[in-house]
Structure formats: C-alpha cells, structure tokens
mmCIF file of C-alpha atoms and ligand atoms in Angstrom:
data_model
loop_
_atom_site.group_PDB
_atom_site.id
_atom_site.type_symbol
_atom_site.label_atom_id
_atom_site.label_comp_id
_atom_site.label_asym_id
_atom_site.label_seq_id
_atom_site.Cartn_x
_atom_site.Cartn_y
_atom_site.Cartn_z
ATOM 1 C CA MET A 1 128.354 113.981 71.263
ATOM 2 C CA ILE A 2 126.709 110.645 71.920
ATOM 3 C CA VAL A 3 127.709 108.265 69.143
ATOM 4 C CA ALA A 4 126.291 105.029 70.528
ATOM 5 C CA LEU A 5 123.709 103.631 72.948
ATOM 6 C CA ILE A 6 124.807 100.369 74.583
ATOM 7 C CA PHE A 7 121.938 98.154 75.748
ATOM 8 C CA ASP A 8 121.906 95.451 78.364
ATOM 9 C CA VAL A 9 119.585 92.549 77.476
ATOM 10 C CA ASP A 10 118.090 90.714 80.471
ATOM 11 C CA GLY A 11 115.665 93.044 82.244
ATOM 12 C CA THR A 12 116.452 95.905 79.831
ATOM 13 C CA LEU A 13 115.507 95.010 76.255
ATOM 14 C CA ALA A 14 112.961 92.568 77.699
ATOM 15 C CA GLU A 15 111.728 91.217 81.053
ATOM 16 C CA THR A 16 113.546 87.908 80.508
ATOM 17 C CA GLU A 17 114.394 86.723 84.008
ATOM 18 C CA GLU A 18 111.056 85.058 84.720
ATOM 19 C CA ALA A 19 111.469 83.018 81.524
ATOM 20 C CA HIS A 20 115.037 82.191 82.582
ATOM 21 C CA ARG A 21 113.801 81.103 86.027
ATOM 22 C CA MET A 22 111.095 78.848 84.592
ATOM 23 C CA SER A 23 113.603 77.360 82.134
ATOM 24 C CA PHE A 24 116.080 76.645 84.953
ATOM 25 C CA ASN A 25 113.345 74.897 86.944
ATOM 26 C CA ALA A 26 112.235 72.864 83.916
ATOM 27 C CA ALA A 27 115.846 71.755 83.306
ATOM 28 C CA PHE A 28 116.241 70.815 86.991
ATOM 29 C CA ALA A 29 113.011 68.743 86.877
ATOM 30 C CA GLU A 30 114.090 66.952 83.690
ATOM 31 C CA ALA A 31 117.358 66.048 85.464
ATOM 32 C CA SER A 32 115.375 64.733 88.482
ATOM 33 C CA LEU A 33 117.032 67.350 90.704
ATOM 34 C CA ASP A 34 114.894 68.509 93.629
ATOM 35 C CA TRP A 35 115.963 72.103 92.961
ATOM 36 C CA ALA A 36 113.158 74.591 92.354
ATOM 37 C CA TRP A 37 113.834 78.331 92.409
ATOM 38 C CA SER A 38 110.915 80.433 93.677
ATOM 39 C CA GLN A 39 110.683 84.074 92.587
ATOM 40 C CA SER A 40 112.116 85.264 95.892
ATOM 41 C CA ASP A 41 114.926 82.648 95.679
ATOM 42 C CA TYR A 42 115.685 83.856 92.170
ATOM 43 C CA ARG A 43 115.790 87.522 93.175
ATOM 44 C CA LYS A 44 118.532 86.649 95.667
ATOM 45 C CA LEU A 45 120.350 84.372 93.207
ATOM 46 C CA LEU A 46 120.391 87.123 90.557
ATOM 47 C CA ARG A 47 123.048 88.906 92.610
ATOM 48 C CA VAL A 48 125.364 86.438 90.876
ATOM 49 C CA THR A 49 125.537 87.117 87.145
ATOM 50 C CA GLY A 50 125.783 84.229 84.721
ATOM 51 C CA GLY A 51 123.546 81.148 84.742
ATOM 52 C CA LYS A 52 126.378 78.672 85.315
ATOM 53 C CA GLU A 53 127.927 80.821 88.026
ATOM 54 C CA ARG A 54 124.481 81.147 89.641
ATOM 55 C CA MET A 55 124.014 77.369 89.831
ATOM 56 C CA LEU A 56 127.523 76.949 91.271
ATOM 57 C CA HIS A 57 126.746 79.620 93.884
ATOM 58 C CA TYR A 58 123.483 77.805 94.703
ATOM 59 C CA ILE A 59 125.382 74.553 95.334
ATOM 60 C CA GLU A 60 128.175 76.196 97.332
ATOM 61 C CA SER A 61 126.140 78.706 99.362
ATOM 62 C CA TRP A 62 122.669 77.230 99.673
ATOM 63 C CA GLY A 63 123.936 73.809 100.748
ATOM 64 C CA VAL A 64 121.981 71.823 98.208
ATOM 65 C CA ALA A 65 123.106 68.418 96.957
ATOM 66 C CA PRO A 66 125.118 68.840 93.726
ATOM 67 C CA PRO A 67 123.999 67.020 90.576
ATOM 68 C CA GLN A 68 125.483 63.555 89.999
ATOM 69 C CA GLY A 69 128.766 63.232 88.162
ATOM 70 C CA GLU A 70 131.535 65.742 87.673
ATOM 71 C CA ARG A 71 130.059 68.977 89.046
ATOM 72 C CA ASP A 72 131.212 71.532 86.473
ATOM 73 C CA ASN A 73 130.277 69.279 83.585
ATOM 74 C CA ALA A 74 126.858 68.620 85.135
ATOM 75 C CA ILE A 75 126.345 72.384 85.452
ATOM 76 C CA ARG A 76 127.351 72.902 81.809
ATOM 77 C CA VAL A 77 124.860 70.240 80.695
ATOM 78 C CA LEU A 78 122.074 71.729 82.840
ATOM 79 C CA HIS A 79 122.807 75.226 81.526
ATOM 80 C CA ALA A 80 122.815 74.090 77.908
ATOM 81 C CA ARG A 81 119.410 72.463 78.408
ATOM 82 C CA LYS A 82 118.113 75.606 80.189
ATOM 83 C CA THR A 83 119.272 77.706 77.265
ATOM 84 C CA GLN A 84 117.354 75.468 74.813
ATOM 85 C CA LEU A 85 114.181 75.713 76.911
ATOM 86 C CA TYR A 86 114.594 79.483 77.251
ATOM 87 C CA ALA A 87 115.123 79.948 73.499
ATOM 88 C CA ALA A 88 111.914 77.979 72.875
ATOM 89 C CA ARG A 89 109.984 80.353 75.148
ATOM 90 C CA VAL A 90 111.465 83.367 73.345
ATOM 91 C CA ALA A 91 110.703 81.894 69.899
ATOM 92 C CA ALA A 92 107.109 81.264 71.046
ATOM 93 C CA GLY A 93 106.775 85.011 71.694
ATOM 94 C CA ASP A 94 106.589 84.650 75.485
ATOM 95 C CA VAL A 95 109.299 87.305 76.111
ATOM 96 C CA PRO A 96 108.316 90.549 74.326
ATOM 97 C CA LEU A 97 110.418 93.726 74.407
ATOM 98 C CA ARG A 98 109.784 96.205 77.228
ATOM 99 C CA PRO A 99 107.483 99.172 76.466
ATOM 100 C CA GLY A 100 109.248 101.858 74.421
ATOM 101 C CA ILE A 101 112.323 99.777 73.570
ATOM 102 C CA GLU A 102 111.455 99.135 69.911
ATOM 103 C CA ALA A 103 110.584 102.823 69.366
ATOM 104 C CA LEU A 104 113.821 103.850 71.099
ATOM 105 C CA LEU A 105 115.916 101.528 68.907
ATOM 106 C CA ARG A 106 114.232 102.704 65.703
ATOM 107 C CA THR A 107 114.431 106.410 66.646
ATOM 108 C CA ALA A 108 118.088 106.124 67.589
ATOM 109 C CA ARG A 109 118.823 104.507 64.214
ATOM 110 C CA ASP A 110 116.828 107.222 62.421
ATOM 111 C CA HIS A 111 119.069 109.798 64.169
ATOM 112 C CA GLY A 112 122.263 107.981 63.106
ATOM 113 C CA VAL A 113 123.098 106.900 66.658
ATOM 114 C CA ASN A 114 124.867 103.541 66.746
ATOM 115 C CA LEU A 115 123.379 100.686 68.718
ATOM 116 C CA ALA A 116 125.302 98.053 70.654
ATOM 117 C CA ILE A 117 124.649 95.313 73.195
ATOM 118 C CA ALA A 118 126.599 94.427 76.357
ATOM 119 C CA THR A 119 125.042 91.447 78.129
ATOM 120 C CA THR A 120 125.954 88.589 80.458
ATOM 121 C CA THR A 121 123.851 86.060 78.592
ATOM 122 C CA SER A 122 124.905 84.056 75.545
ATOM 123 C CA ARG A 123 124.918 85.196 71.919
ATOM 124 C CA SER A 124 122.309 82.547 71.007
ATOM 125 C CA ASN A 125 119.873 84.067 73.534
ATOM 126 C CA VAL A 126 120.475 87.549 72.113
ATOM 127 C CA ASP A 127 119.889 86.362 68.544
ATOM 128 C CA ALA A 128 116.717 84.504 69.611
ATOM 129 C CA SER A 129 115.280 87.605 71.305
ATOM 130 C CA LEU A 130 116.082 90.000 68.450
ATOM 131 C CA ALA A 131 114.716 87.626 65.796
ATOM 132 C CA ALA A 132 111.511 86.852 67.721
ATOM 133 C CA ASN A 133 110.762 90.483 68.582
ATOM 134 C CA LEU A 134 112.240 92.551 65.724
ATOM 135 C CA GLY A 135 112.770 90.155 62.811
ATOM 136 C CA GLN A 136 115.730 88.244 61.353
ATOM 137 C CA ASP A 137 117.512 91.412 60.157
ATOM 138 C CA ALA A 138 117.502 93.177 63.544
ATOM 139 C CA VAL A 139 120.793 91.620 64.637
ATOM 140 C CA ASN A 140 122.388 93.822 61.965
ATOM 141 C CA TRP A 141 121.056 96.940 63.655
ATOM 142 C CA PHE A 142 123.800 96.544 66.266
ATOM 143 C CA ALA A 143 127.331 97.695 65.509
ATOM 144 C CA ALA A 144 128.675 95.512 68.338
ATOM 145 C CA ILE A 145 127.261 92.668 70.452
ATOM 146 C CA GLY A 146 129.274 91.740 73.548
ATOM 147 C CA CYS A 147 128.185 88.650 75.540
ATOM 148 C CA GLY A 148 129.218 87.099 78.830
ATOM 149 C CA ASP A 149 130.811 84.068 77.184
ATOM 150 C CA MET A 150 133.126 86.389 75.193
ATOM 151 C CA VAL A 151 134.942 87.899 78.174
ATOM 152 C CA ALA A 152 136.898 86.687 81.220
ATOM 153 C CA ARG A 153 134.811 88.353 83.947
ATOM 154 C CA LYS A 154 131.050 88.951 84.051
ATOM 155 C CA LYS A 155 129.231 92.011 85.393
ATOM 156 C CA PRO A 156 129.787 93.940 87.670
ATOM 157 C CA ALA A 157 133.277 93.726 86.120
ATOM 158 C CA PRO A 158 133.598 96.142 83.133
ATOM 159 C CA ASP A 159 134.927 93.486 80.693
ATOM 160 C CA VAL A 160 131.924 93.192 78.383
ATOM 161 C CA TYR A 161 131.551 96.986 78.135
ATOM 162 C CA GLU A 162 135.283 97.405 77.468
ATOM 163 C CA GLU A 163 134.997 94.720 74.771
ATOM 164 C CA VAL A 164 132.125 96.633 73.129
ATOM 165 C CA LEU A 165 133.988 99.974 73.317
ATOM 166 C CA ARG A 166 137.006 98.322 71.645
ATOM 167 C CA HIS A 167 134.791 96.955 68.911
ATOM 168 C CA LEU A 168 133.089 100.345 68.406
ATOM 169 C CA ARG A 169 136.430 102.178 68.642
ATOM 170 C CA LEU A 170 134.773 104.739 70.897
ATOM 171 C CA ARG A 171 135.641 106.467 74.170
ATOM 172 C CA PRO A 172 133.373 105.790 77.142
ATOM 173 C CA ASP A 173 132.034 109.376 77.093
ATOM 174 C CA GLU A 174 130.845 108.934 73.496
ATOM 175 C CA THR A 175 128.320 106.361 74.717
ATOM 176 C CA ILE A 176 125.458 105.901 77.150
ATOM 177 C CA ALA A 177 124.562 102.535 78.681
ATOM 178 C CA ILE A 178 121.010 101.400 79.380
ATOM 179 C CA GLU A 179 120.873 98.948 82.293
ATOM 180 C CA ASP A 180 118.315 97.423 84.670
ATOM 181 C CA SER A 181 120.388 96.120 87.599
ATOM 182 C CA TRP A 182 123.029 97.156 90.141
ATOM 183 C CA ASN A 183 125.496 94.656 88.598
ATOM 184 C CA GLY A 184 124.905 96.202 85.184
ATOM 185 C CA VAL A 185 125.182 99.802 86.356
ATOM 186 C CA GLN A 186 128.460 98.964 88.124
ATOM 187 C CA ALA A 187 129.861 97.216 85.028
ATOM 188 C CA ALA A 188 129.173 100.250 82.825
ATOM 189 C CA ARG A 189 130.439 102.709 85.468
ATOM 190 C CA ASN A 190 133.580 100.606 85.917
ATOM 191 C CA ALA A 191 134.142 101.076 82.180
ATOM 192 C CA GLY A 192 133.647 104.851 82.596
ATOM 193 C CA ILE A 193 130.265 104.922 80.861
ATOM 194 C CA ALA A 194 127.283 106.988 82.088
ATOM 195 C CA VAL A 195 124.175 104.900 82.677
ATOM 196 C CA VAL A 196 120.429 105.305 82.351
ATOM 197 C CA ALA A 197 118.868 102.759 84.716
ATOM 198 C CA ILE A 198 115.456 101.240 84.033
ATOM 199 C CA PRO A 199 114.630 99.032 87.040
ATOM 200 C CA SER A 200 113.008 95.734 86.090
ATOM 201 C CA LEU A 201 110.729 93.260 87.890
ATOM 202 C CA TYR A 202 113.629 91.536 89.611
ATOM 203 C CA SER A 203 115.793 94.596 90.255
ATOM 204 C CA ALA A 204 113.342 97.119 91.736
ATOM 205 C CA ASP A 205 115.170 96.971 95.105
ATOM 206 C CA ASP A 206 118.640 97.426 93.620
ATOM 207 C CA ASP A 207 120.749 100.516 94.449
ATOM 208 C CA PHE A 208 120.803 102.808 91.389
ATOM 209 C CA SER A 209 122.630 105.719 93.003
ATOM 210 C CA ASP A 210 125.541 105.360 90.550
ATOM 211 C CA ALA A 211 123.246 105.769 87.561
ATOM 212 C CA ALA A 212 123.070 109.196 85.884
ATOM 213 C CA ALA A 213 119.294 108.821 85.720
ATOM 214 C CA VAL A 214 116.607 106.350 86.715
ATOM 215 C CA VAL A 215 113.630 106.003 84.395
ATOM 216 C CA THR A 216 110.616 103.948 85.385
ATOM 217 C CA ASP A 217 108.178 104.749 82.630
ATOM 218 C CA SER A 218 108.913 103.935 78.996
ATOM 219 C CA LEU A 219 112.246 105.138 77.705
ATOM 220 C CA CYS A 220 112.307 108.054 75.290
ATOM 221 C CA PHE A 221 115.151 108.690 72.869
ATOM 222 C CA HIS A 222 115.039 112.459 73.240
ATOM 223 C CA ALA A 223 115.056 112.181 77.031
ATOM 224 C CA ILE A 224 118.200 110.058 76.782
ATOM 225 C CA LEU A 225 119.809 112.546 74.429
ATOM 226 C CA GLY A 226 118.891 115.328 76.830
ATOM 227 C CA LEU A 227 120.444 113.360 79.640
ATOM 228 C CA ALA A 228 123.605 112.742 77.650
ATOM 229 C CA ARG A 229 124.035 116.464 77.121
ATOM 230 C CA LYS A 230 123.599 117.087 80.846
ATOM 231 C CA VAL A 231 126.052 114.308 81.728
ATOM 232 C CA GLN A 232 128.568 115.805 79.333
ATOM 233 C CA SER A 233 128.011 119.249 80.871
ATOM 234 C CA GLY A 234 128.987 117.718 84.212
ATOM 235 C CA ARG A 235 125.510 117.511 85.801
ATOM 236 C CA THR A 236 125.196 114.007 87.301
ATOM 237 C CA GLY A 237 123.521 112.118 90.090
ATOM 238 C CA ALA A 238 120.472 113.133 92.089
ATOM 239 C CA ASP A 239 119.507 116.249 90.132
ATOM 240 C CA LEU A 240 118.965 114.148 87.017
ATOM 241 C CA ILE A 241 116.435 111.759 88.542
ATOM 242 C CA HIS A 242 113.035 112.964 87.409
ATOM 243 C CA PRO A 243 110.787 113.397 90.513
ATOM 244 C CA ASP A 244 108.118 111.225 88.865
ATOM 245 C CA ALA A 245 110.742 108.523 88.239
ATOM 246 C CA ARG A 246 111.701 108.536 91.948
ATOM 247 C CA LYS A 247 108.003 108.261 92.965
ATOM 248 C CA ALA A 248 107.269 105.599 90.313
ATOM 249 C CA GLY A 249 110.384 103.740 91.498
ATOM 250 C CA GLU A 250 108.642 103.298 94.843
ATOM 251 C CA ALA A 251 105.497 102.150 92.990
ATOM 252 C CA LEU A 252 107.542 99.606 90.989
ATOM 253 C CA LYS A 253 108.770 98.048 94.242
ATOM 254 C CA GLY A 254 105.139 97.235 94.947
ATOM 255 C CA THR A 255 104.756 95.236 91.695
ATOM 256 C CA GLY A 256 107.820 92.951 92.119
ATOM 257 C CA SER A 257 106.322 89.529 93.207
HETATM 258 C C1 XBP H 301 121.761 88.914 83.347
HETATM 259 C C2 XBP H 301 122.357 87.638 83.824
HETATM 260 C C3 XBP H 301 122.200 86.382 82.998
HETATM 261 C C4 XBP H 301 120.780 85.896 82.932
HETATM 262 C C5 XBP H 301 120.659 84.462 82.446
HETATM 263 O O1 XBP H 301 122.250 89.253 82.130
HETATM 264 O O2 XBP H 301 122.978 87.648 84.855
HETATM 265 O O3 XBP H 301 122.977 85.398 83.603
HETATM 266 O O4 XBP H 301 120.223 85.919 84.222
HETATM 267 O O5 XBP H 301 121.374 84.230 81.317
HETATM 268 P P1 XBP H 301 122.300 90.803 81.626
HETATM 269 P P2 XBP H 301 122.430 83.008 81.177
HETATM 270 O O6 XBP H 301 123.700 91.269 81.760
HETATM 271 O O7 XBP H 301 121.832 90.774 80.215
HETATM 272 O O8 XBP H 301 121.358 91.592 82.486
HETATM 273 O O9 XBP H 301 121.839 81.808 81.880
HETATM 274 O O10 XBP H 301 122.557 82.841 79.714
HETATM 275 O O11 XBP H 301 123.687 83.471 81.860
HETATM 276 MG MG1 MG H 302 120.117 93.136 83.035
#
C-alpha cells in the first residue's frame, strides 16, 4: 500500500532550472565575472547536482578563470547571491508549478496519502516555491522535506531519499518517487524506491530506463496509484511505459531549446 509520494523539486514540482540559470548569470555579471551559461551549456552542467558543485565543476572542467579570492568562499558568496536572485523570481510568480502538480498534491492529500519532498536545492528555495505557488500553509502539507544541504552526498546518491524515509519511518516500497532527471531517478532507485519520471525541459534527453514509468503529459493521481499497484505486483520497466508517453517523450525532445 502506497503511504507516501516523495516529490523532487527542480524540474518536477516546477520548471525551475531556467530561473536558476538566469539567476546564476545575473550573479556572475554582478561579480564582474565573464561567465555566462547558455541553455546548452546549462544542460551539460546539470549533470552535476548542486549549484556550488556545478560552479566548481565549471572552474575545474571548463578551464575558466576562477573568481578572485579564496575559491570555495567565492563560490559560496556567488551561490548565496544566486539563491537571493532566484527566490525573487519565484516570489514574483515567474516559476509556476507544472501542469497537474497542484491537483495531484491536493488529490493525494484528499486520499490520505502522505506527501514529502526530496530535493538537491536548499530549504529556502523550497519554502519560496511552495509559498508563492500554493500559499504560506502549503509547507505543512509535507510530512518530510529533505534538501541537499541536509545530507552528505547529493543525487544520484540516495542520501536525501534515505533521510526522508527515516523521517517518514517508512520502507522504500511504501513510497513512490516523482522525478524529472536521470540523477533523481538514480537517487530514488539507489534508495530502493520505485520512480515515476516526468521529463522536464532540461532533462528530455536523459535515460529514464530505470524508472517504473515515464509520463509526459500531466500527472494523474489515480494513474500513479495504478502504477504503484503494478510495481508492487512485480510488473516493472518497459511494459509500464504508456505508448503515448513514449511517443510524447520524443515530441518533448523537440521542445527542449
Ligand atoms: C536539481 C539541482 C539543483 C538546482 C539548483 O535539484 O541539481 O542544484 O539545479 O539548486 P533537484 P541549488 O534535486 O530538486 O532536481 O543552486 O540550490 O543547488
Ligand atoms: Mg529535478
């Protein structure tokens, strides 16, 4: 019996990565750094989870000049400023929830299914998104909120999902994860949790073969429940990917800029 749905945030609850990218670039410009991440740069950089880790990877692997001063401290300062700029975009309503997410959250609550969050981003970004899109009380809808800065290793490591399972006091098979990226699907699978993948603008080319199902139109609570029953009856993998989802997956690839 599925007791909880565990949601990723970036790319899942909302298409946030474009707002993150623009906030990174604004922070770089303010710091007079000649760094500017295009959409195709950012798609590659998203293979590294965590904004600070992503900037470090950019310095170490893309051969750009590091910011002045002590490197790690400079990255922390840049990331803190990026987070402020991002939160301002969210508060301004520029990062709405994905289609079907609000209905899914409300229907799950109406059916007594617990909600939780397992994300790489910071708690302040989660709170900003929930408040801007669902109201100040929405943070209380979630029985557990696990964030990247709460655990030792970020996705695709299972740490944040294991942290959420501990907090919920549930077994992996009592939950389903909703994720948008390969890193996220791997993190949930590494924690033993079945995953519904909903590819996002920046993850359309990711490999979702480890997901129990791939959904490309709006998520539906009953479809997820149906999936959970199938997963628990041992049916997994290819025969759970709705033919339309596979076709639409191809279509989605066409929309990623
Ligand atoms: C995806 C990430 C995050 C975001 C940016 O998170 O990898 O790093 O890109 O957020 P999720 P921060 O697990 O929710 O998909 O800069 O706060 O890290
Ligand atoms: Mg994500």
